[in-house]
GROMACS .gro file of N, CA and C in nm:
model
  519
    1UNK      N    1  -3.719 -10.503  -1.268
    1UNK     CA    2  -3.770 -10.613  -1.241
    1UNK      C    3  -3.779 -10.709  -1.103
    2UNK      N    4  -3.648 -10.775  -1.112
    2UNK     CA    5  -3.568 -10.844  -1.013
    2UNK      C    6  -3.547 -10.734  -0.883
    3UNK      N    7  -3.542 -10.635  -0.903
    3UNK     CA    8  -3.497 -10.519  -0.757
    3UNK      C    9  -3.675 -10.510  -0.741
    4UNK      N   10  -3.752 -10.480  -0.795
    4UNK     CA   11  -3.889 -10.474  -0.756
    4UNK      C   12  -3.965 -10.589  -0.649
    5UNK      N   13  -3.894 -10.731  -0.691
    5UNK     CA   14  -3.907 -10.836  -0.635
    5UNK      C   15  -3.823 -10.838  -0.492
    6UNK      N   16  -3.708 -10.818  -0.492
    6UNK     CA   17  -3.642 -10.824  -0.375
    6UNK      C   18  -3.677 -10.693  -0.261
    7UNK      N   19  -3.739 -10.595  -0.307
    7UNK     CA   20  -3.763 -10.483  -0.228
    7UNK      C   21  -3.956 -10.530  -0.133
    8UNK      N   22  -4.014 -10.606  -0.226
    8UNK     CA   23  -4.141 -10.646  -0.206
    8UNK      C   24  -4.092 -10.749  -0.119
    9UNK      N   25  -4.028 -10.854  -0.108
    9UNK     CA   26  -3.996 -10.936  -0.018
    9UNK      C   27  -3.948 -10.906   0.080
   10UNK      N   28  -3.863 -10.754   0.122
   10UNK     CA   29  -3.809 -10.718   0.205
   10UNK      C   30  -3.910 -10.615   0.320
   11UNK      N   31  -4.030 -10.622   0.248
   11UNK     CA   32  -4.122 -10.528   0.311
   11UNK      C   33  -4.114 -10.372   0.299
   12UNK      N   34  -4.075 -10.377   0.142
   12UNK     CA   35  -4.073 -10.203   0.102
   12UNK      C   36  -4.174 -10.167   0.010
   13UNK      N   37  -4.305 -10.205   0.070
   13UNK     CA   38  -4.436 -10.239  -0.064
   13UNK      C   39  -4.393 -10.088  -0.145
   14UNK      N   40  -4.366  -9.983  -0.061
   14UNK     CA   41  -4.342  -9.821  -0.139
   14UNK      C   42  -4.229  -9.842  -0.276
   15UNK      N   43  -4.147  -9.856  -0.246
   15UNK     CA   44  -4.006  -9.847  -0.311
   15UNK      C   45  -4.008  -9.992  -0.408
   16UNK      N   46  -4.101 -10.092  -0.373
   16UNK     CA   47  -4.116 -10.180  -0.497
   16UNK      C   48  -4.222 -10.110  -0.583
   17UNK      N   49  -4.314 -10.083  -0.584
   17UNK     CA   50  -4.401 -10.035  -0.650
   17UNK      C   51  -4.389  -9.919  -0.739
   18UNK      N   52  -4.259  -9.832  -0.696
   18UNK     CA   53  -4.195  -9.759  -0.756
   18UNK      C   54  -4.095  -9.836  -0.895
   19UNK      N   55  -4.028  -9.932  -0.861
   19UNK     CA   56  -3.929 -10.004  -0.932
   19UNK      C   57  -4.029 -10.043  -1.030
   20UNK      N   58  -4.135 -10.125  -1.015
   20UNK     CA   59  -4.237 -10.211  -1.086
   20UNK      C   60  -4.303 -10.106  -1.196
   21UNK      N   61  -4.330  -9.978  -1.127
   21UNK     CA   62  -4.421  -9.841  -1.217
   21UNK      C   63  -4.265  -9.819  -1.338
   22UNK      N   64  -4.125  -9.833  -1.290
   22UNK     CA   65  -4.018  -9.803  -1.381
   22UNK      C   66  -4.029  -9.918  -1.481
   23UNK      N   67  -4.057 -10.049  -1.471
   23UNK     CA   68  -4.014 -10.116  -1.557
   23UNK      C   69  -4.162 -10.149  -1.608
   24UNK      N   70  -4.224 -10.105  -1.621
   24UNK     CA   71  -4.358 -10.115  -1.718
   24UNK      C   72  -4.352 -10.004  -1.811
   25UNK      N   73  -4.300  -9.878  -1.766
   25UNK     CA   74  -4.230  -9.763  -1.851
   25UNK      C   75  -4.139  -9.813  -1.921
   26UNK      N   76  -4.025  -9.927  -1.890
   26UNK     CA   77  -3.929  -9.942  -1.963
   26UNK      C   78  -3.982 -10.042  -2.068
   27UNK      N   79  -4.057 -10.113  -2.058
   27UNK     CA   80  -4.144 -10.222  -2.093
   27UNK      C   81  -4.207 -10.167  -2.235
   28UNK      N   82  -4.310 -10.055  -2.199
   28UNK     CA   83  -4.360  -9.966  -2.320
   28UNK      C   84  -4.274  -9.905  -2.413
   29UNK      N   85  -4.160  -9.880  -2.322
   29UNK     CA   86  -4.062  -9.812  -2.462
   29UNK      C   87  -3.969  -9.918  -2.533
   30UNK      N   88  -3.974 -10.015  -2.499
   30UNK     CA   89  -3.920 -10.132  -2.540
   30UNK      C   90  -3.993 -10.174  -2.685
   31UNK      N   91  -3.943 -10.176  -2.816
   31UNK     CA   92  -4.024 -10.192  -2.917
   31UNK      C   93  -4.032 -10.362  -2.905
   32UNK      N   94  -3.923 -10.459  -2.865
   32UNK     CA   95  -3.913 -10.583  -2.900
   32UNK      C   96  -4.007 -10.677  -2.788
   33UNK      N   97  -4.042 -10.565  -2.659
   33UNK     CA   98  -4.106 -10.617  -2.551
   33UNK      C   99  -4.233 -10.589  -2.530
   34UNK      N  100  -4.276 -10.457  -2.612
   34UNK     CA  101  -4.422 -10.421  -2.520
   34UNK      C  102  -4.533 -10.475  -2.498
   35UNK      N  103  -4.538 -10.593  -2.650
   35UNK     CA  104  -4.643 -10.665  -2.654
   35UNK      C  105  -4.624 -10.809  -2.574
   36UNK      N  106  -4.546 -10.820  -2.507
   36UNK     CA  107  -4.496 -10.959  -2.418
   36UNK      C  108  -4.607 -10.974  -2.331
   37UNK      N  109  -4.712 -11.056  -2.332
   37UNK     CA  110  -4.800 -11.053  -2.216
   37UNK      C  111  -4.736 -11.137  -2.075
   38UNK      N  112  -4.643 -11.179  -2.088
   38UNK     CA  113  -4.571 -11.264  -1.947
   38UNK      C  114  -4.531 -11.142  -1.850
   39UNK      N  115  -4.432 -11.053  -1.929
   39UNK     CA  116  -4.356 -10.905  -1.847
   39UNK      C  117  -4.462 -10.835  -1.800
   40UNK      N  118  -4.552 -10.829  -1.901
   40UNK     CA  119  -4.675 -10.704  -1.846
   40UNK      C  120  -4.751 -10.767  -1.737
   41UNK      N  121  -4.805 -10.878  -1.758
   41UNK     CA  122  -4.905 -10.906  -1.656
   41UNK      C  123  -4.794 -10.938  -1.552
   42UNK      N  124  -4.727 -10.982  -1.495
   42UNK     CA  125  -4.606 -11.014  -1.403
   42UNK      C  126  -4.582 -10.892  -1.321
   43UNK      N  127  -4.578 -10.778  -1.421
   43UNK     CA  128  -4.600 -10.610  -1.320
   43UNK      C  129  -4.708 -10.591  -1.295
   44UNK      N  130  -4.787 -10.591  -1.376
   44UNK     CA  131  -4.932 -10.567  -1.316
   44UNK      C  132  -4.996 -10.625  -1.203
   45UNK      N  133  -4.964 -10.775  -1.193
   45UNK     CA  134  -4.987 -10.835  -1.059
   45UNK      C  135  -4.958 -10.787  -0.959
   46UNK      N  136  -4.798 -10.755  -0.947
   46UNK     CA  137  -4.668 -10.688  -0.883
   46UNK      C  138  -4.805 -10.545  -0.826
   47UNK      N  139  -4.819 -10.460  -0.929
   47UNK     CA  140  -4.830 -10.346  -0.905
   47UNK      C  141  -4.992 -10.320  -0.852
   48UNK      N  142  -5.096 -10.413  -0.867
   48UNK     CA  143  -5.202 -10.468  -0.807
   48UNK      C  144  -5.186 -10.490  -0.682
   49UNK      N  145  -5.140 -10.567  -0.632
   49UNK     CA  146  -5.116 -10.651  -0.488
   49UNK      C  147  -5.060 -10.535  -0.407
   50UNK      N  148  -4.959 -10.477  -0.502
   50UNK     CA  149  -4.853 -10.356  -0.375
   50UNK      C  150  -4.946 -10.213  -0.363
   51UNK      N  151  -5.038 -10.179  -0.443
   51UNK     CA  152  -5.164 -10.113  -0.434
   51UNK      C  153  -5.217 -10.129  -0.309
   52UNK      N  154  -5.287 -10.233  -0.325
   52UNK     CA  155  -5.381 -10.270  -0.245
   52UNK      C  156  -5.344 -10.315  -0.111
   53UNK      N  157  -5.223 -10.353  -0.093
   53UNK     CA  158  -5.107 -10.355   0.067
   53UNK      C  159  -5.129 -10.209   0.107
   54UNK      N  160  -5.052 -10.124   0.010
   54UNK     CA  161  -5.075  -9.987   0.064
   54UNK      C  162  -5.174  -9.931   0.059
   55UNK      N  163  -5.317  -9.999   0.038
   55UNK     CA  164  -5.425  -9.935   0.054
   55UNK      C  165  -5.482  -9.865  -0.019
   56UNK      N  166  -5.425  -9.811  -0.155
   56UNK     CA  167  -5.434  -9.745  -0.296
   56UNK      C  168  -5.572  -9.855  -0.361
   57UNK      N  169  -5.646  -9.837  -0.323
   57UNK     CA  170  -5.755  -9.950  -0.394
   57UNK      C  171  -5.789  -9.897  -0.537
   58UNK      N  172  -5.806  -9.782  -0.542
   58UNK     CA  173  -5.845  -9.745  -0.697
   58UNK      C  174  -5.732  -9.770  -0.819
   59UNK      N  175  -5.601  -9.764  -0.752
   59UNK     CA  176  -5.527  -9.764  -0.858
   59UNK      C  177  -5.465  -9.932  -0.863
   60UNK      N  178  -5.504 -10.000  -0.757
   60UNK     CA  179  -5.506 -10.168  -0.753
   60UNK      C  180  -5.591 -10.220  -0.859
   61UNK      N  181  -5.720 -10.113  -0.835
   61UNK     CA  182  -5.824 -10.196  -0.948
   61UNK      C  183  -5.769 -10.166  -1.089
   62UNK      N  184  -5.704 -10.042  -1.089
   62UNK     CA  185  -5.662 -10.032  -1.246
   62UNK      C  186  -5.569 -10.129  -1.295
   63UNK      N  187  -5.481 -10.153  -1.188
   63UNK     CA  188  -5.386 -10.263  -1.266
   63UNK      C  189  -5.454 -10.408  -1.294
   64UNK      N  190  -5.576 -10.466  -1.183
   64UNK     CA  191  -5.633 -10.578  -1.191
   64UNK      C  192  -5.723 -10.554  -1.343
   65UNK      N  193  -5.771 -10.425  -1.392
   65UNK     CA  194  -5.874 -10.398  -1.478
   65UNK      C  195  -5.770 -10.441  -1.617
   66UNK      N  196  -5.655 -10.414  -1.603
   66UNK     CA  197  -5.547 -10.412  -1.715
   66UNK      C  198  -5.520 -10.562  -1.710
   67UNK      N  199  -5.511 -10.645  -1.634
   67UNK     CA  200  -5.523 -10.776  -1.682
   67UNK      C  201  -5.633 -10.863  -1.748
   68UNK      N  202  -5.757 -10.807  -1.670
   68UNK     CA  203  -5.863 -10.850  -1.743
   68UNK      C  204  -5.827 -10.835  -1.896
   69UNK      N  205  -5.814 -10.721  -1.931
   69UNK     CA  206  -5.785 -10.711  -2.044
   69UNK      C  207  -5.735 -10.716  -2.144
   70UNK      N  208  -5.600 -10.769  -2.076
   70UNK     CA  209  -5.498 -10.870  -2.132
   70UNK      C  210  -5.528 -11.031  -2.153
   71UNK      N  211  -5.614 -11.082  -2.055
   71UNK     CA  212  -5.625 -11.208  -1.994
   71UNK      C  213  -5.796 -11.217  -2.032
   72UNK      N  214  -5.839 -11.185  -2.149
   72UNK     CA  215  -6.005 -11.192  -2.136
   72UNK      C  216  -6.045 -11.287  -2.152
   73UNK      N  217  -6.000 -11.400  -2.188
   73UNK     CA  218  -6.077 -11.557  -2.174
   73UNK      C  219  -6.076 -11.637  -2.044
   74UNK      N  220  -6.128 -11.718  -2.017
   74UNK     CA  221  -6.158 -11.757  -1.880
   74UNK      C  222  -6.026 -11.853  -1.819
   75UNK      N  223  -5.938 -11.817  -1.826
   75UNK     CA  224  -5.830 -11.855  -1.750
   75UNK      C  225  -5.755 -11.818  -1.628
   76UNK      N  226  -5.636 -11.864  -1.554
   76UNK     CA  227  -5.640 -11.828  -1.419
   76UNK      C  228  -5.571 -11.700  -1.400
   77UNK      N  229  -5.563 -11.626  -1.438
   77UNK     CA  230  -5.465 -11.431  -1.446
   77UNK      C  231  -5.668 -11.367  -1.465
   78UNK      N  232  -5.764 -11.438  -1.560
   78UNK     CA  233  -5.882 -11.341  -1.548
   78UNK      C  234  -5.923 -11.371  -1.402
   79UNK      N  235  -5.991 -11.481  -1.414
   79UNK     CA  236  -6.051 -11.532  -1.283
   79UNK      C  237  -5.968 -11.448  -1.125
   80UNK      N  238  -5.888 -11.469  -1.095
   80UNK     CA  239  -5.804 -11.407  -0.992
   80UNK      C  240  -5.809 -11.228  -1.036
   81UNK      N  241  -5.818 -11.194  -1.104
   81UNK     CA  242  -5.779 -11.053  -1.140
   81UNK      C  243  -5.978 -11.014  -1.095
   82UNK      N  244  -6.042 -11.114  -1.153
   82UNK     CA  245  -6.191 -11.085  -1.113
   82UNK      C  246  -6.198 -11.091  -0.926
   83UNK      N  247  -6.165 -11.219  -0.858
   83UNK     CA  248  -6.121 -11.186  -0.729
   83UNK      C  249  -6.098 -11.065  -0.660
   84UNK      N  250  -5.962 -11.029  -0.720
   84UNK     CA  251  -5.910 -10.901  -0.638
   84UNK      C  252  -5.956 -10.764  -0.666
   85UNK      N  253  -6.033 -10.770  -0.758
   85UNK     CA  254  -6.129 -10.622  -0.826
   85UNK      C  255  -6.256 -10.669  -0.699
   86UNK      N  256  -6.312 -10.751  -0.695
   86UNK     CA  257  -6.429 -10.780  -0.614
   86UNK      C  258  -6.346 -10.735  -0.492
   87UNK      N  259  -6.229 -10.761  -0.423
   87UNK     CA  260  -6.185 -10.718  -0.306
   87UNK      C  261  -6.148 -10.596  -0.292
   88UNK      N  262  -6.103 -10.548  -0.413
   88UNK     CA  263  -6.075 -10.410  -0.415
   88UNK      C  264  -6.226 -10.288  -0.411
   89UNK      N  265  -6.319 -10.321  -0.451
   89UNK     CA  266  -6.466 -10.289  -0.465
   89UNK      C  267  -6.481 -10.291  -0.319
   90UNK      N  268  -6.473 -10.388  -0.256
   90UNK     CA  269  -6.514 -10.436  -0.092
   90UNK      C  270  -6.443 -10.332  -0.038
   91UNK      N  271  -6.306 -10.334  -0.045
   91UNK     CA  272  -6.255 -10.225   0.058
   91UNK      C  273  -6.312 -10.076   0.023
   92UNK      N  274  -6.326 -10.038  -0.079
   92UNK     CA  275  -6.336  -9.850  -0.119
   92UNK      C  276  -6.515  -9.888  -0.090
   93UNK      N  277  -6.597  -9.979  -0.012
   93UNK     CA  278  -6.724  -9.997   0.028
   93UNK      C  279  -6.781  -9.991  -0.083
   94UNK      N  280  -6.759 -10.002  -0.195
   94UNK     CA  281  -6.821 -10.013  -0.362
   94UNK      C  282  -6.908 -10.138  -0.343
   95UNK      N  283  -7.009 -10.156  -0.246
   95UNK     CA  284  -7.033 -10.345  -0.239
   95UNK      C  285  -7.094 -10.385  -0.350
   96UNK      N  286  -7.186 -10.304  -0.435
   96UNK     CA  287  -7.289 -10.340  -0.527
   96UNK      C  288  -7.145 -10.405  -0.654
   97UNK      N  289  -7.074 -10.356  -0.661
   97UNK     CA  290  -6.946 -10.374  -0.754
   97UNK      C  291  -6.878 -10.502  -0.718
   98UNK      N  292  -6.848 -10.498  -0.617
   98UNK     CA  293  -6.791 -10.627  -0.583
   98UNK      C  294  -6.864 -10.729  -0.553
   99UNK      N  295  -7.041 -10.728  -0.554
   99UNK     CA  296  -7.066 -10.854  -0.570
   99UNK      C  297  -7.093 -10.892  -0.745
  100UNK      N  298  -7.040 -10.750  -0.808
  100UNK     CA  299  -7.070 -10.818  -0.959
  100UNK      C  300  -6.953 -10.876  -1.005
  101UNK      N  301  -6.868 -10.866  -0.968
  101UNK     CA  302  -6.724 -10.925  -0.998
  101UNK      C  303  -6.743 -11.061  -0.927
  102UNK      N  304  -6.777 -11.068  -0.771
  102UNK     CA  305  -6.724 -11.189  -0.750
  102UNK      C  306  -6.840 -11.297  -0.834
  103UNK      N  307  -6.992 -11.234  -0.835
  103UNK     CA  308  -7.080 -11.320  -0.950
  103UNK      C  309  -7.031 -11.359  -1.071
  104UNK      N  310  -6.910 -11.299  -1.119
  104UNK     CA  311  -6.864 -11.300  -1.247
  104UNK      C  312  -6.753 -11.402  -1.250
  105UNK      N  313  -6.694 -11.441  -1.121
  105UNK     CA  314  -6.610 -11.560  -1.104
  105UNK      C  315  -6.699 -11.685  -1.132
  106UNK      N  316  -6.770 -11.660  -1.030
  106UNK     CA  317  -6.894 -11.759  -1.032
  106UNK      C  318  -6.950 -11.837  -1.162
  107UNK      N  319  -6.984 -11.751  -1.229
  107UNK     CA  320  -7.025 -11.741  -1.371
  107UNK      C  321  -6.976 -11.831  -1.474
  108UNK      N  322  -6.823 -11.826  -1.473
  108UNK     CA  323  -6.718 -11.876  -1.542
  108UNK      C  324  -6.672 -12.036  -1.522
  109UNK      N  325  -6.667 -12.102  -1.616
  109UNK     CA  326  -6.678 -12.279  -1.614
  109UNK      C  327  -6.551 -12.323  -1.569
  110UNK      N  328  -6.471 -12.232  -1.592
  110UNK     CA  329  -6.319 -12.282  -1.550
  110UNK      C  330  -6.279 -12.269  -1.389
  111UNK      N  331  -6.380 -12.226  -1.288
  111UNK     CA  332  -6.357 -12.151  -1.209
  111UNK      C  333  -6.335 -12.294  -1.096
  112UNK      N  334  -6.179 -12.264  -1.032
  112UNK     CA  335  -6.138 -12.375  -0.945
  112UNK      C  336  -6.255 -12.374  -0.784
  113UNK      N  337  -6.232 -12.452  -0.712
  113UNK     CA  338  -6.307 -12.493  -0.608
  113UNK      C  339  -6.233 -12.393  -0.488
  114UNK      N  340  -6.126 -12.349  -0.504
  114UNK     CA  341  -6.063 -12.249  -0.438
  114UNK      C  342  -6.125 -12.109  -0.462
  115UNK      N  343  -6.093 -12.108  -0.604
  115UNK     CA  344  -6.166 -11.965  -0.669
  115UNK      C  345  -6.309 -11.942  -0.614
  116UNK      N  346  -6.383 -12.063  -0.612
  116UNK     CA  347  -6.513 -12.084  -0.632
  116UNK      C  348  -6.580 -12.034  -0.465
  117UNK      N  349  -6.497 -12.094  -0.386
  117UNK     CA  350  -6.515 -12.049  -0.211
  117UNK      C  351  -6.450 -11.907  -0.199
  118UNK      N  352  -6.390 -11.846  -0.242
  118UNK     CA  353  -6.311 -11.678  -0.252
  118UNK      C  354  -6.442 -11.599  -0.267
  119UNK      N  355  -6.487 -11.660  -0.421
  119UNK     CA  356  -6.566 -11.598  -0.419
  119UNK      C  357  -6.729 -11.575  -0.370
  120UNK      N  358  -6.774 -11.699  -0.326
  120UNK     CA  359  -6.887 -11.697  -0.290
  120UNK      C  360  -6.875 -11.631  -0.126
  121UNK      N  361  -6.776 -11.661  -0.057
  121UNK     CA  362  -6.737 -11.586   0.068
  121UNK      C  363  -6.729 -11.413   0.083
  122UNK      N  364  -6.681 -11.373  -0.044
  122UNK     CA  365  -6.661 -11.247  -0.108
  122UNK      C  366  -6.840 -11.203  -0.117
  123UNK      N  367  -6.901 -11.301  -0.208
  123UNK     CA  368  -7.053 -11.252  -0.240
  123UNK      C  369  -7.155 -11.202  -0.094
  124UNK      N  370  -7.116 -11.337  -0.014
  124UNK     CA  371  -7.183 -11.375   0.129
  124UNK      C  372  -7.173 -11.207   0.193
  125UNK      N  373  -7.031 -11.182   0.213
  125UNK     CA  374  -6.985 -11.111   0.311
  125UNK      C  375  -7.055 -10.932   0.230
  126UNK      N  376  -7.034 -10.922   0.133
  126UNK     CA  377  -7.079 -10.782   0.064
  126UNK      C  378  -7.250 -10.808   0.059
  127UNK      N  379  -7.317 -10.915   0.012
  127UNK     CA  380  -7.435 -10.890   0.049
  127UNK      C  381  -7.513 -10.864   0.221
  128UNK      N  382  -7.420 -10.910   0.292
  128UNK     CA  383  -7.425 -10.958   0.436
  128UNK      C  384  -7.477 -10.792   0.502
  129UNK      N  385  -7.349 -10.755   0.431
  129UNK     CA  386  -7.331 -10.571   0.459
  129UNK      C  387  -7.416 -10.487   0.427
  130UNK      N  388  -7.512 -10.495   0.301
  130UNK     CA  389  -7.588 -10.473   0.221
  130UNK      C  390  -7.698 -10.469   0.300
  131UNK      N  391  -7.736 -10.611   0.345
  131UNK     CA  392  -7.853 -10.611   0.433
  131UNK      C  393  -7.836 -10.505   0.564
  132UNK      N  394  -7.719 -10.545   0.606
  132UNK     CA  395  -7.751 -10.498   0.751
  132UNK      C  396  -7.780 -10.351   0.735
  133UNK      N  397  -7.681 -10.244   0.665
  133UNK     CA  398  -7.714 -10.112   0.639
  133UNK      C  399  -7.871 -10.090   0.576
  134UNK      N  400  -7.938 -10.172   0.541
  134UNK     CA  401  -8.087 -10.143   0.500
  134UNK      C  402  -8.131 -10.241   0.617
  135UNK      N  403  -8.136 -10.228   0.716
  135UNK     CA  404  -8.214 -10.284   0.878
  135UNK      C  405  -8.276 -10.407   0.911
  136UNK      N  406  -8.200 -10.522   0.724
  136UNK     CA  407  -8.265 -10.643   0.726
  136UNK      C  408  -8.158 -10.744   0.773
  137UNK      N  409  -8.153 -10.697   0.929
  137UNK     CA  410  -8.076 -10.789   1.011
  137UNK      C  411  -8.068 -10.954   0.997
  138UNK      N  412  -8.174 -11.045   0.983
  138UNK     CA  413  -8.190 -11.140   1.005
  138UNK      C  414  -8.132 -11.197   0.883
  139UNK      N  415  -8.172 -11.127   0.757
  139UNK     CA  416  -8.064 -11.152   0.643
  139UNK      C  417  -7.936 -11.146   0.619
  140UNK      N  418  -7.897 -11.035   0.696
  140UNK     CA  419  -7.782 -11.024   0.706
  140UNK      C  420  -7.695 -11.118   0.767
  141UNK      N  421  -7.785 -11.181   0.903
  141UNK     CA  422  -7.709 -11.279   0.977
  141UNK      C  423  -7.691 -11.402   0.936
  142UNK      N  424  -7.783 -11.448   0.816
  142UNK     CA  425  -7.783 -11.558   0.733
  142UNK      C  426  -7.621 -11.574   0.658
  143UNK      N  427  -7.638 -11.448   0.633
  143UNK     CA  428  -7.540 -11.392   0.494
  143UNK      C  429  -7.414 -11.457   0.614
  144UNK      N  430  -7.358 -11.344   0.717
  144UNK     CA  431  -7.200 -11.387   0.806
  144UNK      C  432  -7.242 -11.514   0.863
  145UNK      N  433  -7.322 -11.593   0.881
  145UNK     CA  434  -7.327 -11.724   0.905
  145UNK      C  435  -7.241 -11.784   0.803
  146UNK      N  436  -7.287 -11.791   0.690
  146UNK     CA  437  -7.222 -11.847   0.589
  146UNK      C  438  -7.053 -11.799   0.565
  147UNK      N  439  -7.031 -11.692   0.580
  147UNK     CA  440  -6.936 -11.597   0.583
  147UNK      C  441  -6.836 -11.725   0.681
  148UNK      N  442  -6.872 -11.698   0.796
  148UNK     CA  443  -6.789 -11.783   0.912
  148UNK      C  444  -6.762 -11.934   0.899
  149UNK      N  445  -6.864 -11.990   0.797
  149UNK     CA  446  -6.881 -12.118   0.721
  149UNK      C  447  -6.723 -12.142   0.681
  150UNK      N  448  -6.704 -12.028   0.584
  150UNK     CA  449  -6.534 -12.062   0.519
  150UNK      C  450  -6.478 -12.034   0.577
  151UNK      N  451  -6.442 -11.959   0.718
  151UNK     CA  452  -6.355 -11.928   0.796
  151UNK      C  453  -6.298 -11.992   0.904
  152UNK      N  454  -6.174 -12.065   0.857
  152UNK     CA  455  -6.077 -12.094   0.995
  152UNK      C  456  -6.137 -12.093   1.091
  153UNK      N  457  -6.073 -12.087   1.245
  153UNK     CA  458  -6.052 -12.065   1.366
  153UNK      C  459  -5.954 -11.959   1.370
  154UNK      N  460  -5.874 -11.954   1.276
  154UNK     CA  461  -5.742 -11.879   1.330
  154UNK      C  462  -5.726 -11.766   1.183
  155UNK      N  463  -5.835 -11.795   1.108
  155UNK     CA  464  -5.875 -11.651   1.002
  155UNK      C  465  -5.858 -11.533   1.097
  156UNK      N  466  -5.784 -11.414   1.033
  156UNK     CA  467  -5.777 -11.333   1.088
  156UNK      C  468  -5.913 -11.222   1.066
  157UNK      N  469  -5.968 -11.263   0.971
  157UNK     CA  470  -6.122 -11.211   0.929
  157UNK      C  471  -6.254 -11.252   0.970
  158UNK      N  472  -6.170 -11.368   1.054
  158UNK     CA  473  -6.328 -11.427   1.155
  158UNK      C  474  -6.389 -11.382   1.261
  159UNK      N  475  -6.277 -11.289   1.333
  159UNK     CA  476  -6.327 -11.198   1.423
  159UNK      C  477  -6.393 -11.089   1.373
  160UNK      N  478  -6.397 -11.036   1.285
  160UNK     CA  479  -6.457 -10.911   1.244
  160UNK      C  480  -6.598 -10.968   1.189
  161UNK      N  481  -6.622 -11.092   1.091
  161UNK     CA  482  -6.731 -11.130   1.094
  161UNK      C  483  -6.805 -11.186   1.199
  162UNK      N  484  -6.725 -11.228   1.296
  162UNK     CA  485  -6.843 -11.227   1.433
  162UNK      C  486  -6.865 -11.154   1.466
  163UNK      N  487  -6.836 -11.035   1.508
  163UNK     CA  488  -6.881 -10.924   1.562
  163UNK      C  489  -7.017 -10.855   1.465
  164UNK      N  490  -6.956 -10.857   1.324
  164UNK     CA  491  -7.073 -10.826   1.252
  164UNK      C  492  -7.182 -10.908   1.268
  165UNK      N  493  -7.189 -11.049   1.247
  165UNK     CA  494  -7.297 -11.154   1.338
  165UNK      C  495  -7.329 -11.084   1.446
  166UNK      N  496  -7.276 -11.079   1.586
  166UNK     CA  497  -7.302 -11.050   1.663
  166UNK      C  498  -7.406 -10.939   1.672
  167UNK      N  499  -7.355 -10.838   1.626
  167UNK     CA  500  -7.448 -10.701   1.590
  167UNK      C  501  -7.579 -10.730   1.498
  168UNK      N  502  -7.590 -10.812   1.417
  168UNK     CA  503  -7.686 -10.849   1.390
  168UNK      C  504  -7.800 -10.910   1.476
  169UNK      N  505  -7.743 -10.967   1.526
  169UNK     CA  506  -7.884 -11.044   1.673
  169UNK      C  507  -7.866 -10.984   1.761
  170UNK      N  508  -7.793 -10.858   1.812
  170UNK     CA  509  -7.823 -10.777   1.900
  170UNK      C  510  -7.944 -10.633   1.815
  171UNK      N  511  -7.886 -10.634   1.718
  171UNK     CA  512  -7.979 -10.536   1.630
  171UNK      C  513  -8.159 -10.602   1.632
  172UNK      N  514  -8.150 -10.762   1.607
  172UNK     CA  515  -8.307 -10.808   1.584
  172UNK      C  516  -8.366 -10.801   1.726
  173UNK      N  517  -8.311 -10.785   1.861
  173UNK     CA  518  -8.371 -10.786   1.989
  173UNK      C  519  -8.349 -10.908   2.043
   0.00000   0.00000   0.00000
């Protein structure tokens, strides 16, 4: 497990993923630890985030789904897994699924302000893309303006959002 963290910290995601996968296999084989949610949750978090970084979004989604299974209640792991699932489906262009996960975060009573903002931003982004693809440019522009409102000037996603917003205005004529 520690080796995987070192590999991950030294920007070797593929190696780290293999190490965490081996740790999961070892955990499942150990009769004393196989039901330890602490270890398995840490491993699945690392696998999910590494798979996302490696752009293997379907595998990342599987890891985050496992976290949802293990953390069925409204706790931090559950809410963050929902957010990550939204991002995974967004990256796979499965916009309606992404929207469903962001809405689930917003529906939970324990959602923090930071989680709420992330979910609202994800919801607006995906709805904006759906409206744009449906040639409803005015509705899309309103949603992309909302997303820009959540982004700081140095946010790396801000420029992409501004491009989508500009394309909406261009398409409106």
